[in-house]
Protein backbone atom coordinates (compact mmCIF):
# COMPACT_ATOMS: atom_id res chain seq x y z
CA UNK A 1 0.00 0.00 0.00
CA UNK A 2 1.26 3.43 -0.88
CA UNK A 3 0.05 6.40 1.13
CA UNK A 4 -0.59 9.84 -0.31
CA UNK A 5 -1.19 12.66 2.11
CA UNK A 6 -2.44 11.41 5.44
CA UNK A 7 -5.69 9.66 4.70
CA UNK A 8 -5.53 8.51 1.07
CA UNK A 9 -3.81 5.33 -0.13
CA UNK A 10 -3.78 3.13 -3.22
CA UNK A 11 -3.47 -0.61 -3.58
CA UNK A 12 -3.12 -2.85 -6.61
CA UNK A 13 -5.39 -5.77 -5.73
CA UNK A 14 -8.82 -7.19 -5.04
CA UNK A 15 -11.31 -5.05 -3.12
CA UNK A 16 -12.77 -8.15 -1.43
CA UNK A 17 -9.52 -8.67 0.46
CA UNK A 18 -9.25 -5.20 1.97
CA UNK A 19 -9.36 -4.96 5.76
CA UNK A 20 -11.62 -1.93 5.99
CA UNK A 21 -14.99 -1.10 7.56
CA UNK A 22 -16.72 -0.63 4.19
CA UNK A 23 -16.06 -1.56 0.58
CA UNK A 24 -17.73 0.24 -2.29
CA UNK A 25 -19.56 -1.58 -5.05
CA UNK A 26 -19.75 -0.28 -8.64
CA UNK A 27 -23.30 -1.54 -9.12
CA UNK A 28 -26.12 -0.94 -11.61
CA UNK A 29 -29.49 0.72 -10.99
CA UNK A 30 -31.19 -2.57 -10.07
CA UNK A 31 -28.67 -3.29 -7.27
CA UNK A 32 -29.29 -6.95 -8.04
CA UNK A 33 -25.77 -7.93 -9.05
CA UNK A 34 -23.82 -8.16 -12.28
CA UNK A 35 -20.27 -8.77 -13.46
CA UNK A 36 -16.97 -7.08 -12.56
CA UNK A 37 -16.53 -5.88 -9.02
CA UNK A 38 -20.29 -6.22 -8.40
CA UNK A 39 -20.19 -9.93 -9.24
CA UNK A 40 -17.12 -10.46 -7.08
CA UNK A 41 -18.71 -8.71 -4.09
CA UNK A 42 -21.97 -10.67 -4.35
CA UNK A 43 -20.11 -13.94 -4.72
CA UNK A 44 -17.93 -13.28 -1.68
CA UNK A 45 -20.74 -11.85 0.49
CA UNK A 46 -23.15 -14.72 -0.20
CA UNK A 47 -26.91 -14.77 -0.92
CA UNK A 48 -27.94 -12.65 2.07
CA UNK A 49 -26.49 -9.61 0.30
CA UNK A 50 -28.82 -10.09 -2.66
CA UNK A 51 -31.74 -10.60 -0.26
CA UNK A 52 -31.04 -7.23 1.38
CA UNK A 53 -30.51 -5.54 -2.01
CA UNK A 54 -33.94 -6.77 -3.08
CA UNK A 55 -35.48 -4.60 -0.34
CA UNK A 56 -33.76 -1.38 -1.47
CA UNK A 57 -35.76 -0.54 -4.58
CA UNK A 58 -32.70 0.04 -6.77
CA UNK A 59 -30.45 3.10 -6.86
CA UNK A 60 -30.24 6.04 -9.25
CA UNK A 61 -27.07 6.85 -11.16
CA UNK A 62 -24.81 9.04 -9.01
CA UNK A 63 -26.47 7.99 -5.75
CA UNK A 64 -25.45 5.45 -3.09
CA UNK A 65 -27.08 2.95 -0.72
CA UNK A 66 -25.61 0.87 2.08
CA UNK A 67 -26.00 -2.77 3.14
CA UNK A 68 -24.27 -5.13 5.50
CA UNK A 69 -21.24 -7.06 4.24
CA UNK A 70 -22.40 -10.54 5.35
CA UNK A 71 -19.55 -12.98 4.62
CA UNK A 72 -17.15 -10.23 3.57
CA UNK A 73 -14.34 -9.04 5.82
CA UNK A 74 -15.80 -5.56 5.50
CA UNK A 75 -18.79 -4.96 7.76
CA UNK A 76 -20.55 -2.76 5.23
CA UNK A 77 -20.97 -2.43 1.47
CA UNK A 78 -21.79 0.96 -0.03
CA UNK A 79 -23.37 0.44 -3.44
CA UNK A 80 -23.17 3.24 -5.96
CA UNK A 81 -24.13 3.44 -9.62
CA UNK A 82 -21.66 5.13 -11.92
CA UNK A 83 -22.62 6.64 -15.27
CA UNK A 84 -22.33 4.68 -18.50
CA UNK A 85 -19.83 6.54 -20.69
CA UNK A 86 -21.60 8.24 -23.58
CA UNK A 87 -18.80 10.43 -24.94
CA UNK A 88 -18.83 12.90 -22.05
CA UNK A 89 -21.87 14.85 -23.24
CA UNK A 90 -24.49 13.46 -20.90
CA UNK A 91 -23.23 14.79 -17.59
CA UNK A 92 -21.04 11.75 -16.92
CA UNK A 93 -18.33 13.77 -15.12
CA UNK A 94 -20.75 15.30 -12.63
CA UNK A 95 -22.51 11.97 -12.08
CA UNK A 96 -19.23 10.21 -11.38
CA UNK A 97 -18.20 12.94 -8.94
CA UNK A 98 -21.56 12.61 -7.25
CA UNK A 99 -20.97 8.85 -6.75
CA UNK A 100 -17.82 9.56 -4.74
CA UNK A 101 -19.46 12.42 -2.83
CA UNK A 102 -22.52 10.36 -1.88
CA UNK A 103 -20.42 7.34 -0.91
CA UNK A 104 -18.30 9.48 1.43
CA UNK A 105 -21.39 11.19 2.89
CA UNK A 106 -22.98 7.84 3.69
CA UNK A 107 -19.75 6.58 5.25
CA UNK A 108 -19.42 9.72 7.36
CA UNK A 109 -23.04 9.48 8.53
CA UNK A 110 -22.51 5.88 9.66
CA UNK A 111 -19.19 6.65 11.35
CA UNK A 112 -17.25 4.42 9.02
CA UNK A 113 -13.56 4.95 9.64
CA UNK A 114 -12.00 3.15 6.68
CA UNK A 115 -13.32 2.62 3.18
CA UNK A 116 -12.06 0.96 0.00
CA UNK A 117 -13.10 2.32 -3.41
CA UNK A 118 -12.90 0.62 -6.81
CA UNK A 119 -12.51 2.60 -10.03
CA UNK A 120 -16.22 3.25 -10.59
CA UNK A 121 -17.51 3.18 -14.21
CA UNK A 122 -14.17 2.32 -15.84
CA UNK A 123 -14.96 -1.34 -16.55
CA UNK A 124 -18.23 -2.36 -18.20
CA UNK A 125 -19.38 1.28 -18.23
CA UNK A 126 -16.28 2.33 -20.25
CA UNK A 127 -15.51 5.68 -18.64
CA UNK A 128 -11.97 6.65 -19.79
CA UNK A 129 -9.54 5.76 -17.01
CA UNK A 130 -7.45 8.96 -16.88
CA UNK A 131 -10.50 11.16 -16.77
CA UNK A 132 -12.19 8.94 -14.17
CA UNK A 133 -9.04 8.92 -12.01
CA UNK A 134 -8.92 12.74 -12.00
CA UNK A 135 -12.56 12.90 -10.95
CA UNK A 136 -12.19 10.18 -8.28
CA UNK A 137 -9.06 11.68 -6.74
CA UNK A 138 -10.40 15.23 -7.05
CA UNK A 139 -13.68 14.31 -5.36
CA UNK A 140 -12.02 12.49 -2.47
CA UNK A 141 -9.57 15.37 -1.95
CA UNK A 142 -12.42 17.87 -2.06
CA UNK A 143 -14.88 16.14 0.25
CA UNK A 144 -12.66 14.27 2.73
CA UNK A 145 -11.73 17.39 4.74
CA UNK A 146 -15.45 17.77 5.54
CA UNK A 147 -15.68 14.18 6.81
CA UNK A 148 -13.85 13.95 10.13
CA UNK A 149 -15.07 10.41 10.95
CA UNK A 150 -13.34 8.90 7.92
CA UNK A 151 -9.70 8.20 8.72
CA UNK A 152 -8.66 6.21 5.64
CA UNK A 153 -9.73 5.99 2.00
CA UNK A 154 -8.06 3.30 -0.12
CA UNK A 155 -8.35 3.29 -3.90
CA UNK A 156 -8.17 -0.37 -4.98
CA UNK A 157 -7.13 -0.91 -8.59
CA UNK A 158 -7.52 -4.32 -10.11
CA UNK A 159 -5.06 -3.92 -12.99
CA UNK A 160 -1.48 -2.68 -12.98
CA UNK A 161 -2.24 -0.12 -15.68
CA UNK A 162 -5.19 1.36 -13.72
CA UNK A 163 -3.00 1.42 -10.61
CA UNK A 164 -0.33 3.36 -12.52
CA UNK A 165 -2.87 5.93 -13.72
CA UNK A 166 -4.25 6.49 -10.21
CA UNK A 167 -0.79 6.63 -8.73
CA UNK A 168 0.24 9.31 -11.19
CA UNK A 169 -2.98 11.23 -10.60
CA UNK A 170 -2.53 11.09 -6.83
CA UNK A 171 1.13 11.96 -6.98
CA UNK A 172 0.62 14.87 -9.33
CA UNK A 173 3.99 15.98 -10.58
CA UNK A 174 5.95 14.62 -7.64
CA UNK A 175 8.67 12.32 -8.89
CA UNK A 176 9.10 9.18 -6.83
CA UNK A 177 5.49 8.78 -5.82
N1 LIG B 1 -11.56 -5.54 -6.94
C1 LIG B 1 -11.29 -4.28 -7.37
N2 LIG B 1 -11.60 -3.82 -8.58
C2 LIG B 1 -12.23 -4.67 -9.42
C3 LIG B 1 -12.56 -6.01 -9.05
C4 LIG B 1 -12.21 -6.43 -7.76
N3 LIG B 1 -12.48 -7.66 -7.30
N4 LIG B 1 -13.19 -6.60 -10.12
C5 LIG B 1 -13.22 -5.69 -11.11
N5 LIG B 1 -12.63 -4.53 -10.71
P1 LIG B 1 -16.86 -2.79 -13.37
P2 LIG B 1 -18.47 -0.39 -13.92
C6 LIG B 1 -12.44 -3.26 -11.43
O1 LIG B 1 -17.13 -3.33 -14.73
O2 LIG B 1 -17.60 -0.01 -15.04
C7 LIG B 1 -21.34 -4.64 -13.39
O3 LIG B 1 -21.83 -5.71 -14.15
C8 LIG B 1 -12.46 -3.31 -12.94
O4 LIG B 1 -11.21 -3.73 -13.42
O5 LIG B 1 -16.90 -3.74 -12.23
O6 LIG B 1 -18.89 0.67 -12.93
C9 LIG B 1 -22.43 -3.89 -12.64
O7 LIG B 1 -23.49 -4.73 -12.26
C10 LIG B 1 -12.72 -1.83 -13.25
O8 LIG B 1 -11.51 -1.10 -13.23
O9 LIG B 1 -17.89 -1.58 -12.99
C11 LIG B 1 -22.86 -2.87 -13.64
O10 LIG B 1 -23.81 -3.38 -14.54
C12 LIG B 1 -13.58 -1.36 -12.10
O11 LIG B 1 -13.52 -2.40 -11.12
C13 LIG B 1 -21.59 -2.54 -14.37
O12 LIG B 1 -20.75 -3.69 -14.26
C14 LIG B 1 -15.02 -1.13 -12.46
O13 LIG B 1 -15.45 -2.09 -13.43
C15 LIG B 1 -20.86 -1.37 -13.76
O14 LIG B 1 -19.76 -1.04 -14.56
Coordinates of N, CA and C and ligand atoms in Angstrom, one line a residue:
X1 N 0.8 -1.2 0.0 CA 0.0 0.0 0.0 C 0.9 1.2 0.0
X2 N 0.5 2.2 -0.8 CA 1.3 3.4 -0.9 C 0.3 4.5 -0.4
X3 N 0.9 5.4 0.5 CA 0.1 6.4 1.1 C 0.4 7.8 0.5
X4 N -0.7 8.5 0.2 CA -0.6 9.8 -0.3 C -1.3 10.8 0.7
X5 N -0.7 11.8 1.1 CA -1.2 12.7 2.1 C -1.5 11.8 3.3
X6 N -2.3 12.2 4.2 CA -2.4 11.4 5.4 C -3.5 10.3 5.3
X7 N -4.6 10.6 4.6 CA -5.7 9.7 4.7 C -5.9 8.9 3.4
X8 N -5.2 9.1 2.4 CA -5.5 8.5 1.1 C -4.4 7.5 0.7
X9 N -4.8 6.3 0.3 CA -3.8 5.3 -0.1 C -4.3 4.6 -1.4
X10 N -3.4 4.0 -2.1 CA -3.8 3.1 -3.2 C -3.1 1.8 -3.1
X11 N -3.9 0.8 -3.6 CA -3.5 -0.6 -3.6 C -3.7 -1.2 -5.0
X12 N -2.8 -2.0 -5.4 CA -3.1 -2.9 -6.6 C -3.6 -4.2 -6.1
X13 N -4.9 -4.5 -6.3 CA -5.4 -5.8 -5.7 C -6.9 -5.9 -5.8
X14 N -7.4 -6.8 -5.0 CA -8.8 -7.2 -5.0 C -9.5 -6.5 -3.9
X15 N -10.6 -5.8 -4.2 CA -11.3 -5.0 -3.1 C -11.9 -6.0 -2.0
X16 N -12.2 -7.2 -2.4 CA -12.8 -8.1 -1.4 C -11.8 -8.4 -0.3
X17 N -10.5 -8.3 -0.5 CA -9.5 -8.7 0.5 C -9.1 -7.5 1.4
X18 N -9.7 -6.4 1.2 CA -9.3 -5.2 2.0 C -9.8 -5.2 3.4
X19 N -9.0 -5.0 4.3 CA -9.4 -5.0 5.8 C -9.8 -3.6 6.1
X20 N -11.0 -3.3 5.8 CA -11.6 -1.9 6.0 C -13.0 -2.1 6.5
X21 N -13.6 -1.0 7.0 CA -15.0 -1.1 7.6 C -16.0 -1.3 6.4
X22 N -15.8 -0.6 5.3 CA -16.7 -0.6 4.2 C -16.0 -0.7 2.9
X23 N -16.5 -1.6 2.0 CA -16.1 -1.6 0.6 C -17.2 -1.0 -0.3
X24 N -16.8 -0.4 -1.4 CA -17.7 0.2 -2.3 C -17.9 -0.6 -3.5
X25 N -19.2 -0.8 -3.9 CA -19.6 -1.6 -5.1 C -19.9 -0.7 -6.2
X26 N -19.4 -1.0 -7.4 CA -19.8 -0.3 -8.6 C -20.9 -1.1 -9.2
X27 N -22.1 -0.7 -8.8 CA -23.3 -1.5 -9.1 C -24.0 -1.0 -10.3
X28 N -25.2 -1.5 -10.6 CA -26.1 -0.9 -11.6 C -27.4 -0.5 -10.9
X29 N -28.3 0.1 -11.6 CA -29.5 0.7 -11.0 C -30.4 -0.3 -10.3
X30 N -30.3 -1.6 -10.7 CA -31.2 -2.6 -10.1 C -30.7 -3.0 -8.7
X31 N -29.4 -2.8 -8.5 CA -28.7 -3.3 -7.3 C -28.8 -4.8 -7.1
X32 N -29.1 -5.5 -8.2 CA -29.3 -6.9 -8.0 C -28.1 -7.8 -8.6
X33 N -27.0 -7.2 -8.7 CA -25.8 -7.9 -9.0 C -25.5 -7.8 -10.5
X34 N -24.3 -8.3 -10.9 CA -23.8 -8.2 -12.3 C -22.4 -8.8 -12.4
X35 N -21.6 -8.3 -13.3 CA -20.3 -8.8 -13.5 C -19.3 -7.9 -12.7
X36 N -18.0 -7.9 -13.1 CA -17.0 -7.1 -12.6 C -16.9 -7.1 -11.0
X37 N -16.7 -6.0 -10.5 CA -16.5 -5.9 -9.0 C -17.8 -6.2 -8.3
X38 N -19.0 -5.9 -8.9 CA -20.3 -6.2 -8.4 C -20.4 -7.7 -8.2
X39 N -20.1 -8.5 -9.3 CA -20.2 -9.9 -9.2 C -19.3 -10.5 -8.2
X40 N -18.1 -10.0 -8.1 CA -17.1 -10.5 -7.1 C -17.6 -10.2 -5.7
X41 N -18.2 -9.0 -5.4 CA -18.7 -8.7 -4.1 C -19.9 -9.6 -3.7
X42 N -20.8 -9.8 -4.6 CA -22.0 -10.7 -4.3 C -21.5 -12.1 -4.1
X43 N -20.6 -12.6 -4.9 CA -20.1 -13.9 -4.7 C -19.5 -14.1 -3.3
X44 N -18.6 -13.2 -3.0 CA -17.9 -13.3 -1.7 C -18.9 -13.0 -0.5
X45 N -19.8 -12.2 -0.6 CA -20.7 -11.8 0.5 C -21.8 -12.9 0.7
X46 N -22.1 -13.7 -0.3 CA -23.2 -14.7 -0.2 C -24.6 -14.2 -0.5
X47 N -25.5 -15.1 -0.5 CA -26.9 -14.8 -0.9 C -27.7 -13.8 0.0
X48 N -27.2 -13.6 1.2 CA -27.9 -12.6 2.1 C -27.8 -11.2 1.6
X49 N -26.7 -11.0 0.9 CA -26.5 -9.6 0.3 C -27.6 -9.3 -0.8
X50 N -27.8 -10.3 -1.6 CA -28.8 -10.1 -2.7 C -30.2 -9.9 -2.0
X51 N -30.4 -10.7 -1.0 CA -31.7 -10.6 -0.3 C -31.9 -9.2 0.3
X52 N -30.9 -8.6 0.9 CA -31.0 -7.2 1.4 C -31.2 -6.2 0.2
X53 N -30.4 -6.5 -0.9 CA -30.5 -5.5 -2.0 C -31.9 -5.5 -2.6
X54 N -32.6 -6.7 -2.5 CA -33.9 -6.8 -3.1 C -34.9 -5.8 -2.3
X55 N -34.6 -5.5 -1.1 CA -35.5 -4.6 -0.3 C -35.2 -3.1 -0.6
X56 N -34.2 -2.8 -1.4 CA -33.8 -1.4 -1.5 C -34.4 -0.6 -2.6
X57 N -35.1 -1.3 -3.5 CA -35.8 -0.5 -4.6 C -34.8 0.1 -5.6
X58 N -33.7 -0.5 -5.8 CA -32.7 0.0 -6.8 C -32.0 1.3 -6.3
X59 N -31.2 1.9 -7.2 CA -30.4 3.1 -6.9 C -30.3 3.9 -8.1
X60 N -30.4 5.2 -8.0 CA -30.2 6.0 -9.2 C -28.8 6.3 -9.5
X61 N -28.4 6.5 -10.8 CA -27.1 6.8 -11.2 C -26.6 8.1 -10.4
X62 N -25.4 7.9 -9.8 CA -24.8 9.0 -9.0 C -25.1 9.0 -7.5
X63 N -26.1 8.1 -7.2 CA -26.5 8.0 -5.8 C -25.8 6.8 -5.1
X64 N -26.1 6.6 -3.8 CA -25.4 5.4 -3.1 C -26.4 4.9 -2.0
X65 N -26.3 3.6 -1.8 CA -27.1 2.9 -0.7 C -26.2 1.9 0.0
X66 N -26.5 1.7 1.3 CA -25.6 0.9 2.1 C -26.3 -0.4 2.5
X67 N -25.5 -1.5 2.6 CA -26.0 -2.8 3.1 C -24.9 -3.3 4.1
X68 N -25.3 -4.4 4.7 CA -24.3 -5.1 5.5 C -23.3 -5.9 4.5
X69 N -22.2 -6.4 5.1 CA -21.2 -7.1 4.2 C -21.4 -8.6 4.3
X70 N -22.2 -9.1 5.2 CA -22.4 -10.5 5.3 C -21.1 -11.3 5.4
X71 N -20.8 -12.2 4.5 CA -19.6 -13.0 4.6 C -18.2 -12.3 4.3
X72 N -18.4 -11.0 3.9 CA -17.2 -10.2 3.6 C -16.4 -9.9 4.8
X73 N -15.1 -9.6 4.7 CA -14.3 -9.0 5.8 C -14.9 -7.7 6.2
X74 N -15.2 -6.9 5.2 CA -15.8 -5.6 5.5 C -17.2 -5.7 6.1
X75 N -17.5 -4.9 7.1 CA -18.8 -5.0 7.8 C -19.9 -4.4 6.9
X76 N -19.5 -3.4 6.0 CA -20.6 -2.8 5.2 C -20.2 -2.8 3.7
X77 N -21.2 -2.7 2.9 CA -21.0 -2.4 1.5 C -21.8 -1.2 1.1
X78 N -21.1 -0.2 0.5 CA -21.8 1.0 0.0 C -21.9 0.8 -1.5
X79 N -23.1 0.7 -2.0 CA -23.4 0.4 -3.4 C -23.6 1.8 -4.1
X80 N -22.9 2.0 -5.2 CA -23.2 3.2 -6.0 C -23.3 2.9 -7.4
X81 N -23.9 3.7 -8.2 CA -24.1 3.4 -9.6 C -23.5 4.5 -10.4
X82 N -22.4 4.2 -11.1 CA -21.7 5.1 -11.9 C -22.4 5.3 -13.2
X83 N -22.0 6.4 -14.0 CA -22.6 6.6 -15.3 C -22.0 5.7 -16.3
X84 N -22.8 5.4 -17.3 CA -22.3 4.7 -18.5 C -21.7 5.8 -19.4
X85 N -20.5 5.5 -19.8 CA -19.8 6.5 -20.7 C -20.6 6.7 -22.0
X86 N -20.9 8.0 -22.3 CA -21.6 8.2 -23.6 C -20.9 9.4 -24.3
X87 N -19.6 9.4 -24.2 CA -18.8 10.4 -24.9 C -18.6 11.7 -24.1
X88 N -19.1 11.7 -22.9 CA -18.8 12.9 -22.0 C -19.9 14.0 -22.2
X89 N -20.9 13.8 -23.0 CA -21.9 14.8 -23.2 C -23.2 14.7 -22.5
X90 N -23.2 13.7 -21.6 CA -24.5 13.5 -20.9 C -24.3 13.6 -19.4
X91 N -23.4 14.5 -19.0 CA -23.2 14.8 -17.6 C -22.5 13.7 -16.9
X92 N -21.7 12.9 -17.6 CA -21.0 11.8 -16.9 C -20.1 12.2 -15.8
X93 N -19.3 13.3 -16.1 CA -18.3 13.8 -15.1 C -19.0 14.1 -13.8
X94 N -20.1 14.9 -13.9 CA -20.8 15.3 -12.6 C -21.4 14.1 -11.9
X95 N -21.9 13.2 -12.7 CA -22.5 12.0 -12.1 C -21.5 11.1 -11.4
X96 N -20.3 11.0 -12.0 CA -19.2 10.2 -11.4 C -18.8 10.9 -10.1
X97 N -18.6 12.2 -10.1 CA -18.2 12.9 -8.9 C -19.2 12.7 -7.8
X98 N -20.5 12.8 -8.2 CA -21.6 12.6 -7.2 C -21.6 11.2 -6.6
X99 N -21.1 10.2 -7.4 CA -21.0 8.9 -6.7 C -20.0 8.9 -5.6
X100 N -18.8 9.5 -5.8 CA -17.8 9.6 -4.7 C -18.3 10.4 -3.6
X101 N -19.0 11.5 -3.9 CA -19.5 12.4 -2.8 C -20.5 11.7 -2.0
X102 N -21.5 11.0 -2.6 CA -22.5 10.4 -1.9 C -22.0 9.2 -1.1
X103 N -21.0 8.4 -1.6 CA -20.4 7.3 -0.9 C -19.8 7.9 0.4
X104 N -19.0 8.9 0.3 CA -18.3 9.5 1.4 C -19.3 10.0 2.5
X105 N -20.4 10.7 2.0 CA -21.4 11.2 2.9 C -22.0 10.1 3.7
X106 N -22.4 9.0 3.0 CA -23.0 7.8 3.7 C -22.0 7.2 4.7
X107 N -20.8 7.1 4.3 CA -19.7 6.6 5.2 C -19.6 7.5 6.5
X108 N -19.6 8.8 6.2 CA -19.4 9.7 7.4 C -20.6 9.6 8.3
X109 N -21.8 9.6 7.7 CA -23.0 9.5 8.5 C -23.0 8.2 9.4
X110 N -22.5 7.1 8.9 CA -22.5 5.9 9.7 C -21.2 5.7 10.4
X111 N -20.4 6.7 10.6 CA -19.2 6.6 11.3 C -18.2 5.5 10.9
X112 N -18.2 5.4 9.6 CA -17.2 4.4 9.0 C -15.9 5.1 9.0
X113 N -14.9 4.3 9.5 CA -13.6 5.0 9.6 C -12.6 4.6 8.5
X114 N -12.9 3.5 7.8 CA -12.0 3.2 6.7 C -12.8 2.6 5.5
X115 N -12.5 3.0 4.3 CA -13.3 2.6 3.2 C -12.4 2.3 2.0
X116 N -12.8 1.3 1.2 CA -12.1 1.0 0.0 C -12.9 1.2 -1.2
X117 N -12.4 1.9 -2.2 CA -13.1 2.3 -3.4 C -12.5 1.6 -4.6
X118 N -13.4 1.1 -5.5 CA -12.9 0.6 -6.8 C -12.9 1.8 -7.8
X119 N -12.5 1.6 -9.0 CA -12.5 2.6 -10.0 C -13.9 2.5 -10.7
X120 N -14.8 3.3 -10.2 CA -16.2 3.3 -10.6 C -16.3 3.7 -12.1
X121 N -17.1 2.9 -12.8 CA -17.5 3.2 -14.2 C -16.4 2.9 -15.3
X122 N -15.2 2.5 -14.8 CA -14.2 2.3 -15.8 C -14.0 0.9 -16.4
X123 N -14.9 0.0 -16.0 CA -15.0 -1.3 -16.5 C -16.1 -1.4 -17.6
X124 N -17.1 -2.2 -17.3 CA -18.2 -2.4 -18.2 C -18.8 -1.0 -18.7
X125 N -18.8 0.0 -17.9 CA -19.4 1.3 -18.2 C -18.5 2.2 -19.1
X126 N -17.2 1.7 -19.2 CA -16.3 2.3 -20.2 C -15.9 3.8 -20.1
X127 N -16.0 4.3 -18.9 CA -15.5 5.7 -18.6 C -14.0 5.7 -18.8
X128 N -13.4 6.6 -19.6 CA -12.0 6.6 -19.8 C -11.2 6.8 -18.5
X129 N -10.2 5.9 -18.3 CA -9.5 5.8 -17.0 C -8.9 7.0 -16.5
X130 N -8.2 7.8 -17.4 CA -7.4 9.0 -16.9 C -8.4 10.0 -16.4
X131 N -9.5 10.2 -17.1 CA -10.5 11.2 -16.8 C -11.2 10.7 -15.5
X132 N -11.5 9.5 -15.4 CA -12.2 8.9 -14.2 C -11.3 9.1 -12.9
X133 N -10.0 8.8 -13.1 CA -9.0 8.9 -12.0 C -9.0 10.4 -11.5
X134 N -9.0 11.3 -12.4 CA -8.9 12.7 -12.0 C -10.2 13.1 -11.2
X135 N -11.3 12.6 -11.6 CA -12.6 12.9 -10.9 C -12.6 12.2 -9.6
X136 N -12.2 10.9 -9.5 CA -12.2 10.2 -8.3 C -11.3 10.8 -7.2
X137 N -10.0 11.1 -7.7 CA -9.1 11.7 -6.7 C -9.5 13.1 -6.3
X138 N -10.0 13.9 -7.3 CA -10.4 15.2 -7.1 C -11.6 15.3 -6.1
X139 N -12.5 14.3 -6.2 CA -13.7 14.3 -5.4 C -13.3 13.9 -3.9
X140 N -12.4 12.9 -3.8 CA -12.0 12.5 -2.5 C -11.2 13.6 -1.8
X141 N -10.3 14.3 -2.5 CA -9.6 15.4 -2.0 C -10.5 16.5 -1.6
X142 N -11.5 16.8 -2.3 CA -12.4 17.9 -2.1 C -13.3 17.6 -0.8
X143 N -13.9 16.4 -0.8 CA -14.9 16.1 0.3 C -14.3 15.6 1.6
X144 N -13.2 14.9 1.5 CA -12.7 14.3 2.7 C -12.4 15.3 3.9
X145 N -11.9 16.5 3.6 CA -11.7 17.4 4.7 C -13.0 17.7 5.5
X146 N -14.2 17.5 4.9 CA -15.5 17.8 5.5 C -16.0 16.5 6.3
X147 N -15.2 15.5 6.3 CA -15.7 14.2 6.8 C -14.7 13.7 7.9
X148 N -14.8 14.3 9.1 CA -13.9 13.9 10.1 C -13.9 12.5 10.6
X149 N -15.0 11.8 10.5 CA -15.1 10.4 11.0 C -14.2 9.5 10.1
X150 N -14.1 9.8 8.8 CA -13.3 8.9 7.9 C -11.8 9.1 8.1
X151 N -11.1 8.1 8.5 CA -9.7 8.2 8.7 C -8.9 7.7 7.5
X152 N -9.4 6.8 6.7 CA -8.7 6.2 5.6 C -9.5 5.9 4.4
X153 N -9.1 6.3 3.3 CA -9.7 6.0 2.0 C -8.7 5.3 1.1
X154 N -9.0 4.1 0.7 CA -8.1 3.3 -0.1 C -8.7 3.1 -1.5
X155 N -8.0 3.6 -2.5 CA -8.4 3.3 -3.9 C -7.8 1.9 -4.2
X156 N -8.6 1.0 -4.7 CA -8.2 -0.4 -5.0 C -8.3 -0.6 -6.5
X157 N -7.1 -0.7 -7.1 CA -7.1 -0.9 -8.6 C -6.8 -2.3 -8.9
X158 N -7.6 -2.9 -9.8 CA -7.5 -4.3 -10.1 C -6.4 -4.6 -11.1
X159 N -6.1 -3.7 -12.0 CA -5.1 -3.9 -13.0 C -3.9 -3.0 -12.7
X160 N -2.7 -3.5 -13.2 CA -1.5 -2.7 -13.0 C -1.6 -1.3 -13.7
X161 N -2.2 -1.4 -14.9 CA -2.2 -0.1 -15.7 C -3.2 0.9 -15.0
X162 N -4.3 0.4 -14.5 CA -5.2 1.4 -13.7 C -4.5 1.9 -12.5
X163 N -3.8 1.0 -11.8 CA -3.0 1.4 -10.6 C -2.0 2.5 -11.0
X164 N -1.3 2.4 -12.1 CA -0.3 3.4 -12.5 C -1.0 4.7 -12.8
X165 N -2.2 4.7 -13.4 CA -2.9 5.9 -13.7 C -3.3 6.6 -12.4
X166 N -3.8 5.9 -11.5 CA -4.3 6.5 -10.2 C -3.1 7.0 -9.4
X167 N -2.0 6.2 -9.5 CA -0.8 6.6 -8.7 C -0.2 8.0 -9.3
X168 N -0.2 8.1 -10.6 CA 0.2 9.3 -11.2 C -0.7 10.5 -10.9
X169 N -2.0 10.2 -10.9 CA -3.0 11.2 -10.6 C -2.8 11.7 -9.1
X170 N -2.7 10.7 -8.2 CA -2.5 11.1 -6.8 C -1.2 11.8 -6.5
X171 N -0.2 11.4 -7.2 CA 1.1 12.0 -7.0 C 1.3 13.3 -7.7
X172 N 0.4 13.6 -8.6 CA 0.6 14.9 -9.3 C 2.0 14.9 -10.0
X173 N 2.7 15.9 -9.9 CA 4.0 16.0 -10.6 C 5.2 15.5 -9.7
X174 N 4.9 15.0 -8.5 CA 6.0 14.6 -7.6 C 6.6 13.4 -8.1
X175 N 7.9 13.5 -8.4 CA 8.7 12.3 -8.9 C 8.9 11.4 -7.7
X176 N 8.8 10.1 -7.9 CA 9.1 9.2 -6.8 C 7.9 8.7 -6.1
X177 N 6.7 9.3 -6.4 CA 5.5 8.8 -5.8 C 5.0 7.6 -6.7
Ligands
LIG1 N1 -11.6 -5.5 -6.9 C1 -11.3 -4.3 -7.4 N2 -11.6 -3.8 -8.6 C2 -12.2 -4.7 -9.4 C3 -12.6 -6.0 -9.1 C4 -12.2 -6.4 -7.8 N3 -12.5 -7.7 -7.3 N4 -13.2 -6.6 -10.1 C5 -13.2 -5.7 -11.1 N5 -12.6 -4.5 -10.7 P1 -16.9 -2.8 -13.4 P2 -18.5 -0.4 -13.9 C6 -12.4 -3.3 -11.4 O1 -17.1 -3.3 -14.7 O2 -17.6 0.0 -15.0 C7 -21.3 -4.6 -13.4 O3 -21.8 -5.7 -14.2 C8 -12.5 -3.3 -12.9 O4 -11.2 -3.7 -13.4 O5 -16.9 -3.7 -12.2 O6 -18.9 0.7 -12.9 C9 -22.4 -3.9 -12.6 O7 -23.5 -4.7 -12.3 C10 -12.7 -1.8 -13.3 O8 -11.5 -1.1 -13.2 O9 -17.9 -1.6 -13.0 C11 -22.9 -2.9 -13.6 O10 -23.8 -3.4 -14.5 C12 -13.6 -1.4 -12.1 O11 -13.5 -2.4 -11.1 C13 -21.6 -2.5 -14.4 O12 -20.7 -3.7 -14.3 C14 -15.0 -1.1 -12.5 O13 -15.4 -2.1 -13.4 C15 -20.9 -1.4 -13.8 O14 -19.8 -1.0 -14.6

